[in-house]
PDB file of C-alpha atoms in Angstrom:
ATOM      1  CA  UNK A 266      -3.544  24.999 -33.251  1.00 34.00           C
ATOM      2  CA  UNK A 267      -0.949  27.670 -34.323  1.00 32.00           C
ATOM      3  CA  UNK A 268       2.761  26.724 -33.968  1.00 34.00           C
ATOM      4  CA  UNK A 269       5.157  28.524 -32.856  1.00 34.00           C
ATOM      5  CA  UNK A 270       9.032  27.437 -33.320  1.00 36.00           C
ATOM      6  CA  UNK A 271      11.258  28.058 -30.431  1.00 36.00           C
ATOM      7  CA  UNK A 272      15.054  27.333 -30.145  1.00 41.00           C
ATOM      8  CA  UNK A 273      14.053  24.635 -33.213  1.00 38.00           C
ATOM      9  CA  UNK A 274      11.063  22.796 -31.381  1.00 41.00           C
ATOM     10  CA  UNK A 275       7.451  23.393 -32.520  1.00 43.00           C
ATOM     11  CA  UNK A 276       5.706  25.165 -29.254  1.00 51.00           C
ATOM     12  CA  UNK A 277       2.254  23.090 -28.809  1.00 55.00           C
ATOM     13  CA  UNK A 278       0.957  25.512 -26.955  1.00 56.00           C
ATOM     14  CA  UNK A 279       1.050  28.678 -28.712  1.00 51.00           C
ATOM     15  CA  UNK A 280      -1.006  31.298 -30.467  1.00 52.00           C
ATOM     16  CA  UNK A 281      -5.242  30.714 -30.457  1.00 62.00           C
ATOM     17  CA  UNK A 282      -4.549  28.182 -27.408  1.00 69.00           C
ATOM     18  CA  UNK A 283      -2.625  30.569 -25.325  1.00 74.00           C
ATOM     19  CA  UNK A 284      -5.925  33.027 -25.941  1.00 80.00           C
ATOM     20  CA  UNK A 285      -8.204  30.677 -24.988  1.00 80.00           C
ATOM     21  CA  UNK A 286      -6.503  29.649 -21.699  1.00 84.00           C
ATOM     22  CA  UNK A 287      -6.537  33.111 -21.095  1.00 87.00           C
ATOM     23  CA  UNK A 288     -10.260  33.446 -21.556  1.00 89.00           C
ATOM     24  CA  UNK A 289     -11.038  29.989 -19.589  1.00 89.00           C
ATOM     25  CA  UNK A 290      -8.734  31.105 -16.607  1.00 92.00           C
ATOM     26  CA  UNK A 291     -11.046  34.927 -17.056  1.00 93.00           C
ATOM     27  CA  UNK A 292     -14.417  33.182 -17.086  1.00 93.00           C
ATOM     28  CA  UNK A 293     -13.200  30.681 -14.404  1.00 94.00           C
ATOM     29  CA  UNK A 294     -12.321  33.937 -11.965  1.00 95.00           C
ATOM     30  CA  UNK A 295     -15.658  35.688 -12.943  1.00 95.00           C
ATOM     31  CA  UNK A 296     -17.368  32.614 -11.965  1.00 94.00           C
ATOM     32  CA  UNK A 297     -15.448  32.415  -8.686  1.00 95.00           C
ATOM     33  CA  UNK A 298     -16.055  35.552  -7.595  1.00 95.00           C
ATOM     34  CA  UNK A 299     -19.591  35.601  -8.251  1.00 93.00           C
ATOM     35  CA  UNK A 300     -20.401  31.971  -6.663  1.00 93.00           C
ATOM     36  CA  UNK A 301     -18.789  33.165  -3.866  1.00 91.00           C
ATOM     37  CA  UNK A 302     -19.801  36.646  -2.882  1.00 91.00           C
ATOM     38  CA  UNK A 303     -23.620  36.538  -4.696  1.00 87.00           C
ATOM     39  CA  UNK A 304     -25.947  37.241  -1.540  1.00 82.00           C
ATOM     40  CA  UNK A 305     -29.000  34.906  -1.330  1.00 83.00           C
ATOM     41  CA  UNK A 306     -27.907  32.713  -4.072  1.00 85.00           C
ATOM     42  CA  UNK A 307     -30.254  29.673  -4.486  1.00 90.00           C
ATOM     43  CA  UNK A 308     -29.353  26.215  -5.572  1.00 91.00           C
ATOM     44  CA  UNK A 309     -30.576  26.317  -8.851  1.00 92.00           C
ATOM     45  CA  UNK A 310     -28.391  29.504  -9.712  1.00 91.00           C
ATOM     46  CA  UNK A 311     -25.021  27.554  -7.688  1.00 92.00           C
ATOM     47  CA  UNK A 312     -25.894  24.883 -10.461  1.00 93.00           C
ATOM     48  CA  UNK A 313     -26.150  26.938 -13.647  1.00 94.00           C
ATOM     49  CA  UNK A 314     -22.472  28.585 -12.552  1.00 93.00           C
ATOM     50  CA  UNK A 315     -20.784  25.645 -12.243  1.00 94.00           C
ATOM     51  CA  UNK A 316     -22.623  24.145 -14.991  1.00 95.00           C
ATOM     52  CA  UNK A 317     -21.686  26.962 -17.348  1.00 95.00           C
ATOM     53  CA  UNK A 318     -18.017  26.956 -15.958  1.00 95.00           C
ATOM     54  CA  UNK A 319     -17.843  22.844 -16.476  1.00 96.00           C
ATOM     55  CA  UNK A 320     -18.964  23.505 -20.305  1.00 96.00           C
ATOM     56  CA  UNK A 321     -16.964  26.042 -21.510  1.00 94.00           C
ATOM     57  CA  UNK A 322     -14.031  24.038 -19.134  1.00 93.00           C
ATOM     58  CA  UNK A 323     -15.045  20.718 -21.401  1.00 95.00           C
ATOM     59  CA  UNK A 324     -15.040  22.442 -24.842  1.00 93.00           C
ATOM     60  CA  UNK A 325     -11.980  24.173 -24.425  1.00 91.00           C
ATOM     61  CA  UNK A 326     -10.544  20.744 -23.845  1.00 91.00           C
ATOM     62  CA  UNK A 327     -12.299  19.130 -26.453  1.00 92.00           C
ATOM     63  CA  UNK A 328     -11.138  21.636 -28.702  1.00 88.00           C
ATOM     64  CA  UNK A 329      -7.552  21.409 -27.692  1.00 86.00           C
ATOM     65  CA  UNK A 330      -7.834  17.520 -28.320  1.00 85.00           C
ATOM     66  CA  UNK A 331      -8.861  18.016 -31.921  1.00 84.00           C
ATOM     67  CA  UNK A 332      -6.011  20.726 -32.403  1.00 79.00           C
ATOM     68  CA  UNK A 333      -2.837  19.931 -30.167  1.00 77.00           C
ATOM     69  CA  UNK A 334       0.371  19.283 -31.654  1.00 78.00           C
ATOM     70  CA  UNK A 335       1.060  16.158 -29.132  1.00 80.00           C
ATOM     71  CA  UNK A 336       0.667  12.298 -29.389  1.00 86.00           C
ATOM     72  CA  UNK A 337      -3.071  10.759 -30.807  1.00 88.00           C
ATOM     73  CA  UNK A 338      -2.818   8.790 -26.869  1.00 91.00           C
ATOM     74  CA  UNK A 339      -2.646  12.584 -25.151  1.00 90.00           C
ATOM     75  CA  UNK A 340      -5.003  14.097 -27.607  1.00 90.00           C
ATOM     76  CA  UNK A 341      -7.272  11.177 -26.726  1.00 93.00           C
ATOM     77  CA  UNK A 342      -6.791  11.635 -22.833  1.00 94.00           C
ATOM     78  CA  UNK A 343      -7.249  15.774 -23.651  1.00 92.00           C
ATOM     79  CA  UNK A 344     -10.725  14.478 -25.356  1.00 94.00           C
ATOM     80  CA  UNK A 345     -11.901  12.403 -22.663  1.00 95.00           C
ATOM     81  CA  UNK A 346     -11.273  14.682 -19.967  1.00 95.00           C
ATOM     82  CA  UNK A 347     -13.196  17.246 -22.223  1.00 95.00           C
ATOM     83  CA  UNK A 348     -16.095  15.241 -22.484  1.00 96.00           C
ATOM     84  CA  UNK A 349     -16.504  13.822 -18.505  1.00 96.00           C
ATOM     85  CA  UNK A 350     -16.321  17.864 -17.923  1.00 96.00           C
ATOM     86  CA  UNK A 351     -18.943  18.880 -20.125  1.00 96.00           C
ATOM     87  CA  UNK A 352     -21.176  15.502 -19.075  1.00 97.00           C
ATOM     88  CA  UNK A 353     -20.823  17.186 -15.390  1.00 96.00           C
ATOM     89  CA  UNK A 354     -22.612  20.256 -16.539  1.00 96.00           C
ATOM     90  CA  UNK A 355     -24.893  18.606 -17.731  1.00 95.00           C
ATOM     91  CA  UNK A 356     -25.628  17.222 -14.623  1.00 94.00           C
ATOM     92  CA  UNK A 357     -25.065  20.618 -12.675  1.00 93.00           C
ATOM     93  CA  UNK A 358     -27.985  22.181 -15.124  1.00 93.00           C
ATOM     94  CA  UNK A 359     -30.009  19.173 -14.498  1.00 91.00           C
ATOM     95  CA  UNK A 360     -29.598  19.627 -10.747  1.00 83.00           C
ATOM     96  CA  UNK A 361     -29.247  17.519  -7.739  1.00 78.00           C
ATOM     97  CA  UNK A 362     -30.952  19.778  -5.262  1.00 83.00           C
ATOM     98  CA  UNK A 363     -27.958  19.082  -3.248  1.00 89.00           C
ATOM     99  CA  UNK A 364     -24.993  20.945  -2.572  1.00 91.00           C
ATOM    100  CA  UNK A 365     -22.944  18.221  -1.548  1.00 91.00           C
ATOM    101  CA  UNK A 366     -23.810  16.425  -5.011  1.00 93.00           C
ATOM    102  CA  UNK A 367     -22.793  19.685  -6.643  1.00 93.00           C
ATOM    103  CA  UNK A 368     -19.674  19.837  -4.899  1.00 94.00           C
ATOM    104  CA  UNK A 369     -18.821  16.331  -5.388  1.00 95.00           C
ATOM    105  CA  UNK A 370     -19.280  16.407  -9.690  1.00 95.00           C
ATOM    106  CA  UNK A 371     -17.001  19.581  -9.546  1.00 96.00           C
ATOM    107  CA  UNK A 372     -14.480  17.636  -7.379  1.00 96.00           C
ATOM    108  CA  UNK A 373     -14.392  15.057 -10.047  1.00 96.00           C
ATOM    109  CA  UNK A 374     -14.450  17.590 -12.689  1.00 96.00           C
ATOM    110  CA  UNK A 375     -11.217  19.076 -11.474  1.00 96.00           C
ATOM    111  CA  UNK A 376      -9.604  15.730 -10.433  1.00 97.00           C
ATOM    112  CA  UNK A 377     -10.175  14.255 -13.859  1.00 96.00           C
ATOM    113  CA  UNK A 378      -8.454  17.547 -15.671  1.00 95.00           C
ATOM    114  CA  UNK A 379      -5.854  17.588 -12.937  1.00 96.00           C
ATOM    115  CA  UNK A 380      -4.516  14.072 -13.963  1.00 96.00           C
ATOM    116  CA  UNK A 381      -5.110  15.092 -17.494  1.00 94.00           C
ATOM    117  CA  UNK A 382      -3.136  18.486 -17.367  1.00 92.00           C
ATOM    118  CA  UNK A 383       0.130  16.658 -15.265  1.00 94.00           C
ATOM    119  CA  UNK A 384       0.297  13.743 -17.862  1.00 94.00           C
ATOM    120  CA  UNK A 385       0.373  15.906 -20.813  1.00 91.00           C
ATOM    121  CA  UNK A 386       2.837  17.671 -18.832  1.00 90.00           C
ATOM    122  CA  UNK A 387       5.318  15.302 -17.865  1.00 91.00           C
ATOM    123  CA  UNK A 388       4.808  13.311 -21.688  1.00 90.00           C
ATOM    124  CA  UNK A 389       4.812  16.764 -24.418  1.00 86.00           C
ATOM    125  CA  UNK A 390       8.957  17.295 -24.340  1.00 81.00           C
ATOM    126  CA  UNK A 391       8.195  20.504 -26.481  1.00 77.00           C
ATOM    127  CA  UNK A 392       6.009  22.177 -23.510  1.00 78.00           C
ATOM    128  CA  UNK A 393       7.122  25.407 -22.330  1.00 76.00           C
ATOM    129  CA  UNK A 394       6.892  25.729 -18.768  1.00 79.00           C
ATOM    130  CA  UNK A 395       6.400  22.063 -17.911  1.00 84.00           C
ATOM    131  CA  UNK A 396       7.323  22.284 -14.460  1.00 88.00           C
ATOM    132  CA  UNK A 397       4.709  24.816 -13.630  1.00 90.00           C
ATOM    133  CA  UNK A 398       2.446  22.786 -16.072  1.00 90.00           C
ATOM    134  CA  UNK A 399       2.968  19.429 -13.679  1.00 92.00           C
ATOM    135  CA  UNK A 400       2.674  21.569 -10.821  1.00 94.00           C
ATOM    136  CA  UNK A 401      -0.559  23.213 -11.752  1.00 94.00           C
ATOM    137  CA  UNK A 402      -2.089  19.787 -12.776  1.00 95.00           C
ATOM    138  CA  UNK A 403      -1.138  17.778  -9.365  1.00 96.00           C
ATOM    139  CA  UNK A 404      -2.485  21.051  -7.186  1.00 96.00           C
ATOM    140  CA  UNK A 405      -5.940  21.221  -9.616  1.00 96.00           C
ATOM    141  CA  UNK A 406      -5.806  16.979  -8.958  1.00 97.00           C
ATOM    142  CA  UNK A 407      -5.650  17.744  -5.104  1.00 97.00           C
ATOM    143  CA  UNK A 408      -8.255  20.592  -5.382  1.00 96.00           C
ATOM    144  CA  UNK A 409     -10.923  18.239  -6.844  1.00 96.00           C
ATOM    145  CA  UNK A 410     -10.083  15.027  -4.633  1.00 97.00           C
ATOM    146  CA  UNK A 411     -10.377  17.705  -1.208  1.00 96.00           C
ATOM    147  CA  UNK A 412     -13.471  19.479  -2.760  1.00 96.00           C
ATOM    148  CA  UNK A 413     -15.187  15.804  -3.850  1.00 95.00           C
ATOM    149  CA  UNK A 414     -14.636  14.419  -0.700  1.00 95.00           C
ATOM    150  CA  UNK A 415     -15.783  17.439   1.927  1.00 93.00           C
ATOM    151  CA  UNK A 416     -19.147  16.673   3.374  1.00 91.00           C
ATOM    152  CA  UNK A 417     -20.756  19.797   2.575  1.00 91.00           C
ATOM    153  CA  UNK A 418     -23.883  20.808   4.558  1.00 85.00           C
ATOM    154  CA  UNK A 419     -24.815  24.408   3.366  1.00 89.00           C
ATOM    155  CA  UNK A 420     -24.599  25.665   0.085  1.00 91.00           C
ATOM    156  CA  UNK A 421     -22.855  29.182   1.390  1.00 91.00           C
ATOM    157  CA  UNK A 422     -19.819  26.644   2.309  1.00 92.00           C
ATOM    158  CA  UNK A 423     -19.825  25.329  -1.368  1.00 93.00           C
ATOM    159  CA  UNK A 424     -19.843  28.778  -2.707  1.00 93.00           C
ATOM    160  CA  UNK A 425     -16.857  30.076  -0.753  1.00 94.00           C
ATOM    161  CA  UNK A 426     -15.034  26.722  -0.807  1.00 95.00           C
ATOM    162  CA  UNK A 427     -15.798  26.523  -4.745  1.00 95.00           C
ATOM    163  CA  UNK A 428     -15.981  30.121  -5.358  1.00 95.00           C
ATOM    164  CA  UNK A 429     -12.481  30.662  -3.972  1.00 96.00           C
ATOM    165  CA  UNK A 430     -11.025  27.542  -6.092  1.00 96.00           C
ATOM    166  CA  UNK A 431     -12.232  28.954  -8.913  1.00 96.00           C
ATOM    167  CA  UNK A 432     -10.622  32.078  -8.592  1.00 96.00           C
ATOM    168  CA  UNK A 433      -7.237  30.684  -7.573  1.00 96.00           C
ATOM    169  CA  UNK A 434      -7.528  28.213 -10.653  1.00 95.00           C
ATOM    170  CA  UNK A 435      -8.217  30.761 -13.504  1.00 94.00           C
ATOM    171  CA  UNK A 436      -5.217  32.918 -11.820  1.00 95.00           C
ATOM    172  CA  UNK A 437      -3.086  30.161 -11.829  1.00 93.00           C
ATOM    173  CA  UNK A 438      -3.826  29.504 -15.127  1.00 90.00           C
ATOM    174  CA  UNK A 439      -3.487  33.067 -16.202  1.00 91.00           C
ATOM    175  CA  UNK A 440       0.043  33.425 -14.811  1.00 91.00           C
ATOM    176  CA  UNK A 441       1.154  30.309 -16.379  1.00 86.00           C
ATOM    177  CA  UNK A 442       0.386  31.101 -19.978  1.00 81.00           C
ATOM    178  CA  UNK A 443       1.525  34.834 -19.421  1.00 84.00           C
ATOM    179  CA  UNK A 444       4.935  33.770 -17.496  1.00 78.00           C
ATOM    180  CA  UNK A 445       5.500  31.807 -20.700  1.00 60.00           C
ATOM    181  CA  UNK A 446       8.863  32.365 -22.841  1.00 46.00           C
ATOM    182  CA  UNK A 447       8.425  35.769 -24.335  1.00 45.00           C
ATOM    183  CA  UNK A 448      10.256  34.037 -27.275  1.00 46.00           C
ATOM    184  CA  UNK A 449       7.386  32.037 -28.199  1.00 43.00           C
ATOM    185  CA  UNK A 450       5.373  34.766 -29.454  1.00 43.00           C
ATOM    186  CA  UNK A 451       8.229  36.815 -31.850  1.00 44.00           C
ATOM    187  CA  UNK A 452       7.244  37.035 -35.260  1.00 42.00           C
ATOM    188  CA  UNK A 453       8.869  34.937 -37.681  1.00 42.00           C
ATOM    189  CA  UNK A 454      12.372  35.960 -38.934  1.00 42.00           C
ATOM    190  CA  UNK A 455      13.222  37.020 -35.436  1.00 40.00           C
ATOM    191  CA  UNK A 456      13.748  34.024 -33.838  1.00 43.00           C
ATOM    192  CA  UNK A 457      17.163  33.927 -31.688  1.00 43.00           C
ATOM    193  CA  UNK A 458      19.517  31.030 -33.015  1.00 44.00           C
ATOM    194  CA  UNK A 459      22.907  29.701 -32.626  1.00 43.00           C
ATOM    195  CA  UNK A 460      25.338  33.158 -32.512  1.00 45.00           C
ATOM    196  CA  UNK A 461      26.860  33.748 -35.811  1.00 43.00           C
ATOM    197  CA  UNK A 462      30.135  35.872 -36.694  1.00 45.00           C
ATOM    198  CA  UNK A 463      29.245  38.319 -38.615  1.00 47.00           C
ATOM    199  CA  UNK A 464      31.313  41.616 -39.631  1.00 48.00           C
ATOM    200  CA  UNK A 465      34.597  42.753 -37.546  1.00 50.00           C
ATOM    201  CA  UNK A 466      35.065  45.647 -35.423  1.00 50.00           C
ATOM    202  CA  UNK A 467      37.833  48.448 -35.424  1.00 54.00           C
ATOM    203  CA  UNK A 468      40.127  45.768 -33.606  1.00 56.00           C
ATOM    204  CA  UNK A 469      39.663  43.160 -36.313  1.00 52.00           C
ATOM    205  CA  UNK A 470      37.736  40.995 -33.842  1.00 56.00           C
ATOM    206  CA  UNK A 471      34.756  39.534 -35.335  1.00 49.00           C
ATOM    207  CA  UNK A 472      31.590  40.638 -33.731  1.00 48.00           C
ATOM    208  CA  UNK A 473      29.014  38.509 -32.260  1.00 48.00           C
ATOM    209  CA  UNK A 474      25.151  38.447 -33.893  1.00 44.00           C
ATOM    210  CA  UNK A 475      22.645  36.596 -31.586  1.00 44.00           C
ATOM    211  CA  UNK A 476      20.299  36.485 -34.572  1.00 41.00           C
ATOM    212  CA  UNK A 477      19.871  34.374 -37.901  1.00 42.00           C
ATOM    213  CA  UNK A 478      21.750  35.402 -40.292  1.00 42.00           C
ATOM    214  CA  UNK A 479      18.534  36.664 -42.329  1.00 40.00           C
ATOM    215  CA  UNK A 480      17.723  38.975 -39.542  1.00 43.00           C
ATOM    216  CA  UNK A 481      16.786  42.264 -40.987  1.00 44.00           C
ATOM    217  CA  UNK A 482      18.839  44.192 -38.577  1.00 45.00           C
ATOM    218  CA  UNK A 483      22.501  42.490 -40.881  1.00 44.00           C
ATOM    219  CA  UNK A 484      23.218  44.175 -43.651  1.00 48.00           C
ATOM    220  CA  UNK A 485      22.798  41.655 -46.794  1.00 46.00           C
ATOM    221  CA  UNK A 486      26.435  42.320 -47.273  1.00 51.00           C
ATOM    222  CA  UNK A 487      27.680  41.281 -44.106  1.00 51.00           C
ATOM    223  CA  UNK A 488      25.342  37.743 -44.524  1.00 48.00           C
ATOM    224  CA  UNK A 489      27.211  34.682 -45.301  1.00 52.00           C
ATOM    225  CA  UNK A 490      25.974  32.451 -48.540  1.00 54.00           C
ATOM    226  CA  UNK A 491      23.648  30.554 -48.273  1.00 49.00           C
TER     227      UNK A 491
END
C-alpha cells in the first residue's frame, strides 16, 4: 500500500487504499439502494446482491491484509475477516431460500469486520482518524449482531432493513476516508514540519516559515546548511 508521511509517521492508510474504500463504501450504497427499493425482487436476486457486496467486501480486505503497513497479528486478523466475508457470498450465491438465513450470514459478515475494523483501530498508533475508525467499527459490530439476530419473516423486511444498512455503511465509510487529514495527501516536499526561522523582516525580527526548509517557496539563499 502507498505511504504517506505525516507530521513524521508513515500514514497506513493512504493513497490506493483510501481509493478503494471509496469504491467499497460506492458499491456498498449502490447495493443498498437497489436491495431496498427494487420492486418484486425475488430471493435469488436478494442473494446475488449481498453475495456480490460480501465478495468485493472480502477482497478488499484480503487485499488490505497482504498490503497494510500494520503488525503481521492485524494483517492476519484483516485476512481472516476477508476470507469469512467472501466464504458468506459464497453461501449467499449458493442460496438458502430463506431470508432469515440471508440476513443472518450478512449479520455475521458485518459483526466479524466490525470487531476487525475497531481492533485495528484502537492497535495501528499511526491511524488517522482513529476515533471515528473505533467508532465506525463498534456501530458496523452492532449493525451485524441486530441484523443476525432479527427474526425476519419477509424478504421486503430484509431488503429495507439490509438495504438501508448498506447505504448508511458505505456513507459512513465515505465520510471517514474523505474527512481524513488533508495533509496526508500533499505531495512530497510540502509536508508541514517543525517552524523554522528563516530571513528577517524590516524590524529585524526573524520571520516564521511553517515549511521545511527545502520548501520551494524559500529562496535557496535564505535556507540554512544542511
Amino acid at each position: 500500500m502507498p505511504e504517506t508521511v505525516v507530521q513524521g509517521r508513515t500514514e497506513p492508510l493512504a493513497g490506493g487504499a483510501r481509493q478503494s474504500v471509496l469504491v467499497v463504501g460506492a458499491c456498498s450504497m449502490i447495493v443498498g439502494v437497489a436491495i431496498a427499493v427494487w420492486p418484486h425482487k425475488s430471493l435469488p436476486t436478494a442473494e446475488l446482491l449481498c453475495g456480490s457486496y460480501l465478495l468485493l467486501n472480502g477482497v478488499f480486505q484480503m487485499i488490505l491484509a497482504v498490503n497494510a503497513r500494520f503488525a503481521t497479528a492485524l494483517r492476519a486478523l484483516v485476512l481472516i475477516s476477508g476470507v469469512m466475508s467472501a466464504l458468506l457470498a459464497m453461501l449467499c450465491f449458493a442460496g438458502g431460500n430463506s431470508a432469515l438465513l440471508l440476513s443472518f450470514w450478512i449479520g455475521l459478515a458485518w459483526a466479524i469486520r466490525g470487531i476487525c475494523h475497531a481492533t485495528v483501530a484502537v492497535w495501528v498508533d499511526d491511524l488517522s482518524g482513529r476515533g471515528r475508525h473505533e467508532v465506525f467499527g463498534l456501530v458496523t459490530l452492532t449493525i451485524g449482531v441486530v441484523v443476525g439476530a432479527l427474526p425476519f419473516d419477509s424478504l421486503d423486511a430484509v431488503g429495507w432493513v439490509v438495504g438501508l444498512c448498506l447505504i448508511a455503511i458505505g456513507a459512513v465509510e465515505v465520510l471517514i476516508v474523505t474527512a481524513g487529514s488533508p495533509r496526508a495527501d500533499m505531495p512530497p516536499g510540502m509536508m508541514p514540519t517543525a517552524p523554522w526561522m528563516g530571513e528577517r523582516g524590516g524590524d529585524g525580527r526573524a520571520l516564521q516559515v511553517d515549511y521545511a526548509p527545502w520548501h520551494p517557496s524559500i529562496r535557496s539563499s535564505d535556507r540554512p546548511p544542511n
